[in-house]
Amino acid sequence: MIEVKNLVKRYGDLIALDHFNLNVRSGEIFGLLGPNGSGKTTAINCMLSLLKYDKGEIRLFGEPMTPNNYRSKQKIGVVMQNVAVFNELTVYENIDYFCGLYVNDKRKRKELVEEALRFAGLEDFRKFIPKKLSGGLLRRLNIACGIAHKPELIFLDEPTVAVDPQSRNNILEGIKKLNREGATIIYTSHYMEEVEQLCTRIMIMDKGKEIATGTKEELKAMIRTGEKLTVELFDLPEPLLSEIRRVKDVIQASFDGEKLSVNCKTGSHAMISILDLLRQNGMHFGRVYSEPPTLNDVFLEITGKQLRD
Ligand SMILES: Nc1ncnc2c1ncn2[C@@H]1O[C@H](COP(=O)(O)OP(=O)(O)O)[C@@H](O)[C@H]1O
Ligand SMILES: [Mg+2]
């Protein structure tokens, strides 16, 4: 569906995309996950031929993507990061306008607009102008405008930023439904939980470059951390922390005054050894729990910094 090779985009001295590569297959919900400024929006705008780039090749549907490739554009839906609707048109008229860019037949279009209204849960707001909508409903309108013509390939750029949890769930469920009905999805976000919940494959990016790509399981298997252990503790003397760091299979350990956090390798017996050490040293501890690593741990281990803002 999408093939991007060696894409370079500069804004003056700043390299926003640095030999960026991407392959998306038909039927995927592909996530681009990266901190703010990592180049997600720039990559999307280049793929859509909305932005000129310095170098590289972009093919969509097996054809080179150019500003005049209307055959490909017809099959694409775009939901931009910044809401782009007409303030003077109602909810219904906005969806009808964007759908009308692709669908001429009035009767067919009416059906599609009604379906998009239902899809976004906006039936009761059809006569509202955008100014009267809450932030979450406005985002849903933005999405309805982008998908009403039933595109095969849908780009969604951070569609859940600053929306209430109810709209967020509506949006995420809606995206899954579009995918079940056959659309291939490109989804950008800086929220790792969302990407993990939604996407079949994920590319983690930073500074305009691919850091790693795979399913969430594959990404987590790329790092040394296989398990994160947390122990609630009131106090932990420095020498004992040093001793914990020397336990077999411990990658790193820290204490923040309330809890001990330890990253261990997969399938290790470090947890038992650590709890034994604490007990032998007369330390009383509260809750103990173990969790698998997150995509933040993947980002942290590869780049040395946190994904979270
Ligand atoms: N029009 C522009 N002019 C100059 N720099 C820009 C412009 N748009 C984006 N950038 C810069 O390019 C980098 C990538 O931005 P962007 O693609 O918006 O990242 P993301 O979508 O991941 O937050 C950032 O450093 C950003 O400041
Ligand atoms: Mg962006």
Tab-separated table of C-alpha atoms and ligand atoms in Angstrom:
chain	number	residue	atom	x	y	z
A	1	MET	CA	0.000	0.000	0.000
A	2	ILE	CA	2.767	2.403	0.968
A	3	GLU	CA	6.422	2.306	0.077
A	4	VAL	CA	8.697	5.112	1.197
A	5	LYS	CA	12.393	4.951	0.434
A	6	ASN	CA	15.158	7.219	1.704
A	7	LEU	CA	12.908	10.205	2.233
A	8	VAL	CA	14.762	13.383	3.192
A	9	LYS	CA	12.954	16.589	4.126
A	10	ARG	CA	14.743	19.703	5.330
A	11	TYR	CA	13.293	22.890	6.767
A	12	GLY	CA	16.305	25.171	6.342
A	13	ASP	CA	19.064	23.665	8.451
A	14	LEU	CA	16.729	21.311	10.273
A	15	ILE	CA	16.447	17.748	8.983
A	16	ALA	CA	12.858	16.761	9.696
A	17	LEU	CA	13.106	13.416	7.863
A	18	ASP	CA	16.479	11.774	7.659
A	19	HIS	CA	16.494	8.928	5.126
A	20	PHE	CA	13.134	7.719	6.320
A	21	ASN	CA	11.828	4.341	5.085
A	22	LEU	CA	8.361	2.880	5.485
A	23	ASN	CA	6.436	-0.114	4.184
A	24	VAL	CA	2.775	-0.564	4.953
A	25	ARG	CA	0.842	-3.586	3.772
A	26	SER	CA	-2.789	-3.764	2.816
A	27	GLY	CA	-5.085	-4.376	5.801
A	28	GLU	CA	-2.768	-3.069	8.486
A	29	ILE	CA	-3.382	-0.526	11.196
A	30	PHE	CA	0.093	0.884	11.112
A	31	GLY	CA	1.209	3.153	13.951
A	32	LEU	CA	3.831	5.869	13.735
A	33	LEU	CA	4.835	6.479	17.334
A	34	GLY	CA	7.249	9.230	18.273
A	35	PRO	CA	7.633	12.240	20.553
A	36	ASN	CA	6.506	15.686	19.404
A	37	GLY	CA	8.779	16.949	16.663
A	38	SER	CA	9.959	13.500	15.564
A	39	GLY	CA	8.647	14.025	12.012
A	40	LYS	CA	5.312	12.175	11.949
A	41	THR	CA	3.255	14.972	10.394
A	42	THR	CA	6.029	15.841	7.958
A	43	ALA	CA	6.170	12.202	6.831
A	44	ILE	CA	2.401	12.108	6.266
A	45	ASN	CA	2.358	15.394	4.372
A	46	CYS	CA	5.140	14.147	2.096
A	47	MET	CA	3.330	10.842	1.451
A	48	LEU	CA	0.222	12.800	0.466
A	49	SER	CA	2.234	15.071	-1.849
A	50	LEU	CA	1.120	18.071	0.188
A	51	LEU	CA	4.729	18.931	0.926
A	52	LYS	CA	7.769	18.957	-1.335
A	53	TYR	CA	10.724	16.908	-0.173
A	54	ASP	CA	14.428	16.978	-0.915
A	55	LYS	CA	15.060	13.367	-1.720
A	56	GLY	CA	13.442	9.940	-1.781
A	57	GLU	CA	10.737	7.879	-3.408
A	58	ILE	CA	7.108	7.505	-2.404
A	59	ARG	CA	4.741	4.936	-3.899
A	60	LEU	CA	1.109	4.494	-2.874
A	61	PHE	CA	-0.997	1.643	-4.316
A	62	GLY	CA	2.112	0.625	-6.254
A	63	GLU	CA	2.264	3.927	-8.150
A	64	PRO	CA	4.519	6.945	-7.661
A	65	MET	CA	2.636	9.530	-5.587
A	66	THR	CA	2.576	12.992	-7.168
A	67	PRO	CA	0.466	16.103	-6.518
A	68	ASN	CA	-1.608	15.300	-9.607
A	69	ASN	CA	-2.173	11.612	-8.985
A	70	TYR	CA	-5.929	11.979	-8.599
A	71	ARG	CA	-6.514	8.280	-9.130
A	72	SER	CA	-4.647	7.554	-5.898
A	73	LYS	CA	-6.056	10.587	-4.075
A	74	GLN	CA	-9.563	9.310	-4.759
A	75	LYS	CA	-8.800	6.225	-2.685
A	76	ILE	CA	-7.266	8.121	0.239
A	77	GLY	CA	-8.850	9.646	3.330
A	78	VAL	CA	-7.000	12.186	5.434
A	79	VAL	CA	-7.663	13.339	8.975
A	80	MET	CA	-5.243	16.126	9.771
A	81	GLN	CA	-3.750	16.874	13.159
A	82	ASN	CA	-5.315	20.347	13.147
A	83	VAL	CA	-9.084	20.331	12.745
A	84	ALA	CA	-9.921	21.645	9.274
A	85	VAL	CA	-13.660	22.276	8.798
A	86	PHE	CA	-15.737	25.220	7.571
A	87	ASN	CA	-17.072	27.306	10.449
A	88	GLU	CA	-20.026	28.645	8.481
A	89	LEU	CA	-21.278	25.196	7.447
A	90	THR	CA	-23.259	22.831	9.674
A	91	VAL	CA	-21.994	19.402	10.687
A	92	TYR	CA	-24.041	17.809	7.880
A	93	GLU	CA	-22.926	20.350	5.279
A	94	ASN	CA	-19.276	19.945	6.223
A	95	ILE	CA	-19.345	16.176	5.763
A	96	ASP	CA	-21.350	16.591	2.554
A	97	TYR	CA	-18.815	19.092	1.221
A	98	PHE	CA	-15.768	16.867	1.807
A	99	CYS	CA	-17.589	13.779	0.553
A	100	GLY	CA	-18.614	15.781	-2.532
A	101	LEU	CA	-14.956	16.200	-3.483
A	102	TYR	CA	-14.989	12.491	-4.316
A	103	VAL	CA	-18.616	11.481	-4.877
A	104	ASN	CA	-20.804	13.310	-7.416
A	105	ASP	CA	-23.965	11.216	-7.257
A	106	LYS	CA	-26.258	13.064	-4.826
A	107	ARG	CA	-28.247	10.087	-3.648
A	108	LYS	CA	-25.165	7.993	-3.046
A	109	ARG	CA	-23.604	10.917	-1.216
A	110	LYS	CA	-26.605	11.336	1.062
A	111	GLU	CA	-26.250	7.711	2.130
A	112	LEU	CA	-22.539	8.124	2.757
A	113	VAL	CA	-23.005	11.310	4.802
A	114	GLU	CA	-25.702	9.660	6.909
A	115	GLU	CA	-23.415	6.717	7.490
A	116	ALA	CA	-20.524	8.998	8.498
A	117	LEU	CA	-22.831	10.866	10.911
A	118	ARG	CA	-23.802	7.585	12.544
A	119	PHE	CA	-20.194	6.406	12.547
A	120	ALA	CA	-19.010	9.492	14.434
A	121	GLY	CA	-22.055	9.583	16.730
A	122	LEU	CA	-23.033	13.008	15.391
A	123	GLU	CA	-26.638	12.337	14.308
A	124	ASP	CA	-28.036	14.616	17.009
A	125	PHE	CA	-25.690	17.430	16.013
A	126	ARG	CA	-26.241	17.490	12.252
A	127	LYS	CA	-27.563	21.055	12.252
A	128	PHE	CA	-24.910	22.422	14.613
A	129	ILE	CA	-22.146	24.683	13.377
A	130	PRO	CA	-18.629	23.618	14.470
A	131	LYS	CA	-18.331	26.433	17.027
A	132	LYS	CA	-21.152	24.864	19.056
A	133	LEU	CA	-19.426	21.487	19.344
A	134	SER	CA	-17.234	20.323	22.232
A	135	GLY	CA	-13.573	19.573	21.477
A	136	GLY	CA	-14.247	15.848	21.276
A	137	LEU	CA	-17.236	16.211	18.945
A	138	LEU	CA	-15.264	18.596	16.733
A	139	ARG	CA	-12.543	15.975	16.383
A	140	ARG	CA	-15.185	13.424	15.490
A	141	LEU	CA	-16.521	15.788	12.817
A	142	ASN	CA	-12.990	16.175	11.480
A	143	ILE	CA	-12.770	12.393	11.180
A	144	ALA	CA	-16.225	12.039	9.615
A	145	CYS	CA	-15.209	14.574	6.922
A	146	GLY	CA	-12.073	12.563	6.149
A	147	ILE	CA	-13.673	9.120	5.854
A	148	ALA	CA	-17.200	9.645	4.494
A	149	HIS	CA	-16.229	8.675	0.920
A	150	LYS	CA	-15.054	5.235	2.156
A	151	PRO	CA	-11.380	5.453	1.258
A	152	GLU	CA	-9.175	2.354	1.024
A	153	LEU	CA	-6.256	4.058	2.735
A	154	ILE	CA	-6.773	6.390	5.695
A	155	PHE	CA	-4.209	8.669	7.311
A	156	LEU	CA	-5.044	9.844	10.824
A	157	ASP	CA	-2.612	12.284	12.380
A	158	GLU	CA	-2.963	12.398	16.190
A	159	PRO	CA	-6.751	12.268	16.066
A	160	THR	CA	-7.171	11.951	19.833
A	161	VAL	CA	-5.100	14.867	21.119
A	162	ALA	CA	-7.049	16.837	23.709
A	163	VAL	CA	-10.278	14.824	23.542
A	164	ASP	CA	-12.322	13.532	26.459
A	165	PRO	CA	-12.113	9.796	27.244
A	166	GLN	CA	-15.560	9.081	25.785
A	167	SER	CA	-14.672	10.602	22.422
A	168	ARG	CA	-11.297	8.914	22.530
A	169	ASN	CA	-12.928	5.502	22.876
A	170	ASN	CA	-15.431	6.367	20.159
A	171	ILE	CA	-12.544	7.321	17.866
A	172	LEU	CA	-10.407	4.255	18.597
A	173	GLU	CA	-13.356	1.878	18.186
A	174	GLY	CA	-14.305	3.672	14.973
A	175	ILE	CA	-10.831	3.201	13.542
A	176	LYS	CA	-10.946	-0.518	14.314
A	177	LYS	CA	-14.304	-0.722	12.562
A	178	LEU	CA	-12.988	1.046	9.443
A	179	ASN	CA	-10.143	-1.451	9.382
A	180	ARG	CA	-12.499	-4.430	9.787
A	181	GLU	CA	-14.460	-3.093	6.824
A	182	GLY	CA	-11.303	-3.230	4.726
A	183	ALA	CA	-9.452	0.083	5.086
A	184	THR	CA	-5.709	0.226	5.636
A	185	ILE	CA	-4.883	2.740	8.359
A	186	ILE	CA	-1.858	4.892	9.134
A	187	TYR	CA	-2.155	6.276	12.615
A	188	THR	CA	0.252	8.676	14.268
A	189	SER	CA	0.400	9.349	17.966
A	190	HIS	CA	2.715	10.186	20.801
A	191	TYR	CA	0.551	8.134	23.189
A	192	MET	CA	2.127	4.707	23.422
A	193	GLU	CA	-0.853	3.097	25.184
A	194	GLU	CA	-3.119	4.026	22.301
A	195	VAL	CA	-0.775	2.767	19.627
A	196	GLU	CA	-0.265	-0.444	21.554
A	197	GLN	CA	-4.006	-0.987	21.889
A	198	LEU	CA	-4.846	-0.191	18.269
A	199	CYS	CA	-2.037	-0.961	15.876
A	200	THR	CA	-1.097	-4.240	14.213
A	201	ARG	CA	2.417	-2.932	13.524
A	202	ILE	CA	4.286	0.024	14.929
A	203	MET	CA	7.250	2.117	13.878
A	204	ILE	CA	8.925	3.992	16.693
A	205	MET	CA	10.561	7.120	15.348
A	206	ASP	CA	12.764	9.868	16.690
A	207	LYS	CA	14.426	12.850	15.010
A	208	GLY	CA	13.075	11.950	11.576
A	209	LYS	CA	14.415	8.423	11.681
A	210	GLU	CA	13.097	4.939	12.223
A	211	ILE	CA	14.182	3.595	15.613
A	212	ALA	CA	12.492	0.201	15.353
A	213	THR	CA	9.521	-1.425	13.607
A	214	GLY	CA	7.429	-4.475	14.457
A	215	THR	CA	4.413	-5.757	16.323
A	216	LYS	CA	4.334	-4.658	19.943
A	217	GLU	CA	5.577	-8.096	20.943
A	218	GLU	CA	8.452	-7.910	18.449
A	219	LEU	CA	9.425	-4.431	19.642
A	220	LYS	CA	9.473	-5.533	23.268
A	221	ALA	CA	11.553	-8.576	22.389
A	222	MET	CA	14.205	-6.287	20.857
A	223	ILE	CA	15.289	-4.936	24.229
A	224	ARG	CA	17.045	-6.612	27.123
A	225	THR	CA	14.341	-5.788	29.663
A	226	GLY	CA	11.816	-8.613	29.806
A	227	GLU	CA	10.224	-7.849	33.130
A	228	LYS	CA	9.859	-4.837	35.398
A	229	LEU	CA	9.681	-5.491	39.110
A	230	THR	CA	8.287	-2.959	41.580
A	231	VAL	CA	8.541	-3.295	45.378
A	232	GLU	CA	6.951	-0.770	47.746
A	233	LEU	CA	9.467	0.102	50.451
A	234	PHE	CA	9.912	2.908	53.026
A	235	ASP	CA	13.643	2.900	52.939
A	236	LEU	CA	16.493	1.300	51.043
A	237	PRO	CA	20.109	1.854	52.117
A	238	GLU	CA	22.485	2.605	49.237
A	239	PRO	CA	24.711	-0.479	49.824
A	240	LEU	CA	21.680	-2.764	49.575
A	241	LEU	CA	20.591	-1.073	46.322
A	242	SER	CA	24.112	-1.672	44.988
A	243	GLU	CA	23.835	-5.305	45.963
A	244	ILE	CA	20.478	-5.586	44.136
A	245	ARG	CA	22.115	-4.137	41.025
A	246	ARG	CA	24.625	-6.984	41.143
A	247	VAL	CA	21.956	-9.723	41.263
A	248	LYS	CA	22.121	-11.977	38.210
A	249	ASP	CA	19.917	-10.777	35.269
A	250	VAL	CA	19.270	-7.344	36.793
A	251	ILE	CA	19.705	-4.668	34.101
A	252	GLN	CA	19.064	-1.627	36.241
A	253	ALA	CA	17.570	-0.748	39.612
A	254	SER	CA	16.470	2.514	41.216
A	255	PHE	CA	14.749	3.654	44.408
A	256	ASP	CA	12.606	6.813	44.555
A	257	GLY	CA	11.926	6.903	48.300
A	258	GLU	CA	8.703	4.880	47.976
A	259	LYS	CA	9.392	2.080	45.599
A	260	LEU	CA	12.203	0.032	44.235
A	261	SER	CA	12.039	-0.391	40.439
A	262	VAL	CA	14.097	-3.093	38.794
A	263	ASN	CA	14.417	-4.042	35.134
A	264	CYS	CA	15.326	-7.685	34.647
A	265	LYS	CA	15.927	-9.966	31.709
A	266	THR	CA	13.190	-12.327	30.523
A	267	GLY	CA	12.637	-15.574	32.395
A	268	SER	CA	15.050	-14.669	35.159
A	269	HIS	CA	14.811	-15.612	38.818
A	270	ALA	CA	15.956	-12.157	39.849
A	271	MET	CA	12.681	-11.389	41.603
A	272	ILE	CA	13.091	-14.203	44.124
A	273	SER	CA	16.735	-13.307	44.747
A	274	ILE	CA	15.840	-9.643	45.314
A	275	LEU	CA	13.005	-10.395	47.733
A	276	ASP	CA	15.312	-12.798	49.605
A	277	LEU	CA	17.953	-10.078	49.866
A	278	LEU	CA	15.433	-7.579	51.251
A	279	ARG	CA	14.148	-10.080	53.798
A	280	GLN	CA	17.642	-11.096	54.923
A	281	ASN	CA	18.391	-7.430	55.535
A	282	GLY	CA	15.273	-6.960	57.653
A	283	MET	CA	13.510	-4.678	55.141
A	284	HIS	CA	9.694	-4.614	55.398
A	285	PHE	CA	8.023	-4.213	52.054
A	286	GLY	CA	4.458	-3.556	50.880
A	287	ARG	CA	3.069	-4.513	47.487
A	288	VAL	CA	5.242	-6.352	45.018
A	289	TYR	CA	4.337	-6.543	41.351
A	290	SER	CA	5.870	-7.492	38.079
A	291	GLU	CA	4.938	-6.114	34.643
A	292	PRO	CA	6.058	-6.642	31.069
A	293	PRO	CA	8.000	-3.769	29.481
A	294	THR	CA	6.151	-0.932	27.720
A	295	LEU	CA	6.922	0.782	24.423
A	296	ASN	CA	8.413	3.550	26.548
A	297	ASP	CA	10.981	1.011	27.782
A	298	VAL	CA	11.757	0.140	24.167
A	299	PHE	CA	12.230	3.814	23.346
A	300	LEU	CA	14.260	4.382	26.508
A	301	GLU	CA	16.584	1.456	25.940
A	302	ILE	CA	17.265	2.354	22.299
A	303	THR	CA	17.479	6.165	22.526
A	304	GLY	CA	18.420	6.699	26.171
A	305	LYS	CA	15.480	9.057	26.758
A	306	GLN	CA	11.801	8.919	27.699
A	307	LEU	CA	9.075	8.821	25.081
A	308	ARG	CA	6.695	10.613	27.389
A	309	ASP	CA	6.763	14.401	27.196
B	1	LIG	N1	6.830	24.439	8.436
B	1	LIG	C1	7.897	24.169	9.195
B	1	LIG	N2	8.979	24.986	9.189
B	1	LIG	C2	10.073	24.706	9.938
B	1	LIG	N3	10.205	23.622	10.726
B	1	LIG	C3	9.160	22.783	10.771
B	1	LIG	C4	7.961	22.997	10.012
B	1	LIG	N4	7.102	21.971	10.268
B	1	LIG	C5	7.740	21.148	11.139
B	1	LIG	N5	8.972	21.618	11.444
B	1	LIG	C6	9.948	20.971	12.330
B	1	LIG	O1	10.200	19.674	11.804
B	1	LIG	C7	10.305	18.706	12.861
B	1	LIG	C8	9.262	17.635	12.676
B	1	LIG	O2	7.990	18.188	12.891
B	1	LIG	P1	6.646	17.371	12.750
B	1	LIG	O3	6.671	16.601	11.498
B	1	LIG	O4	5.527	18.325	12.943
B	1	LIG	O5	6.750	16.359	13.988
B	1	LIG	P2	5.609	15.524	14.754
B	1	LIG	O6	4.421	15.491	13.866
B	1	LIG	O7	6.218	14.186	14.992
B	1	LIG	O8	5.342	16.245	16.034
B	1	LIG	C9	10.177	19.500	14.154
B	1	LIG	O9	11.460	19.803	14.626
B	1	LIG	C10	9.430	20.747	13.730
B	1	LIG	O10	9.764	21.829	14.575
B	2	MG	MG	2.478	16.052	14.242
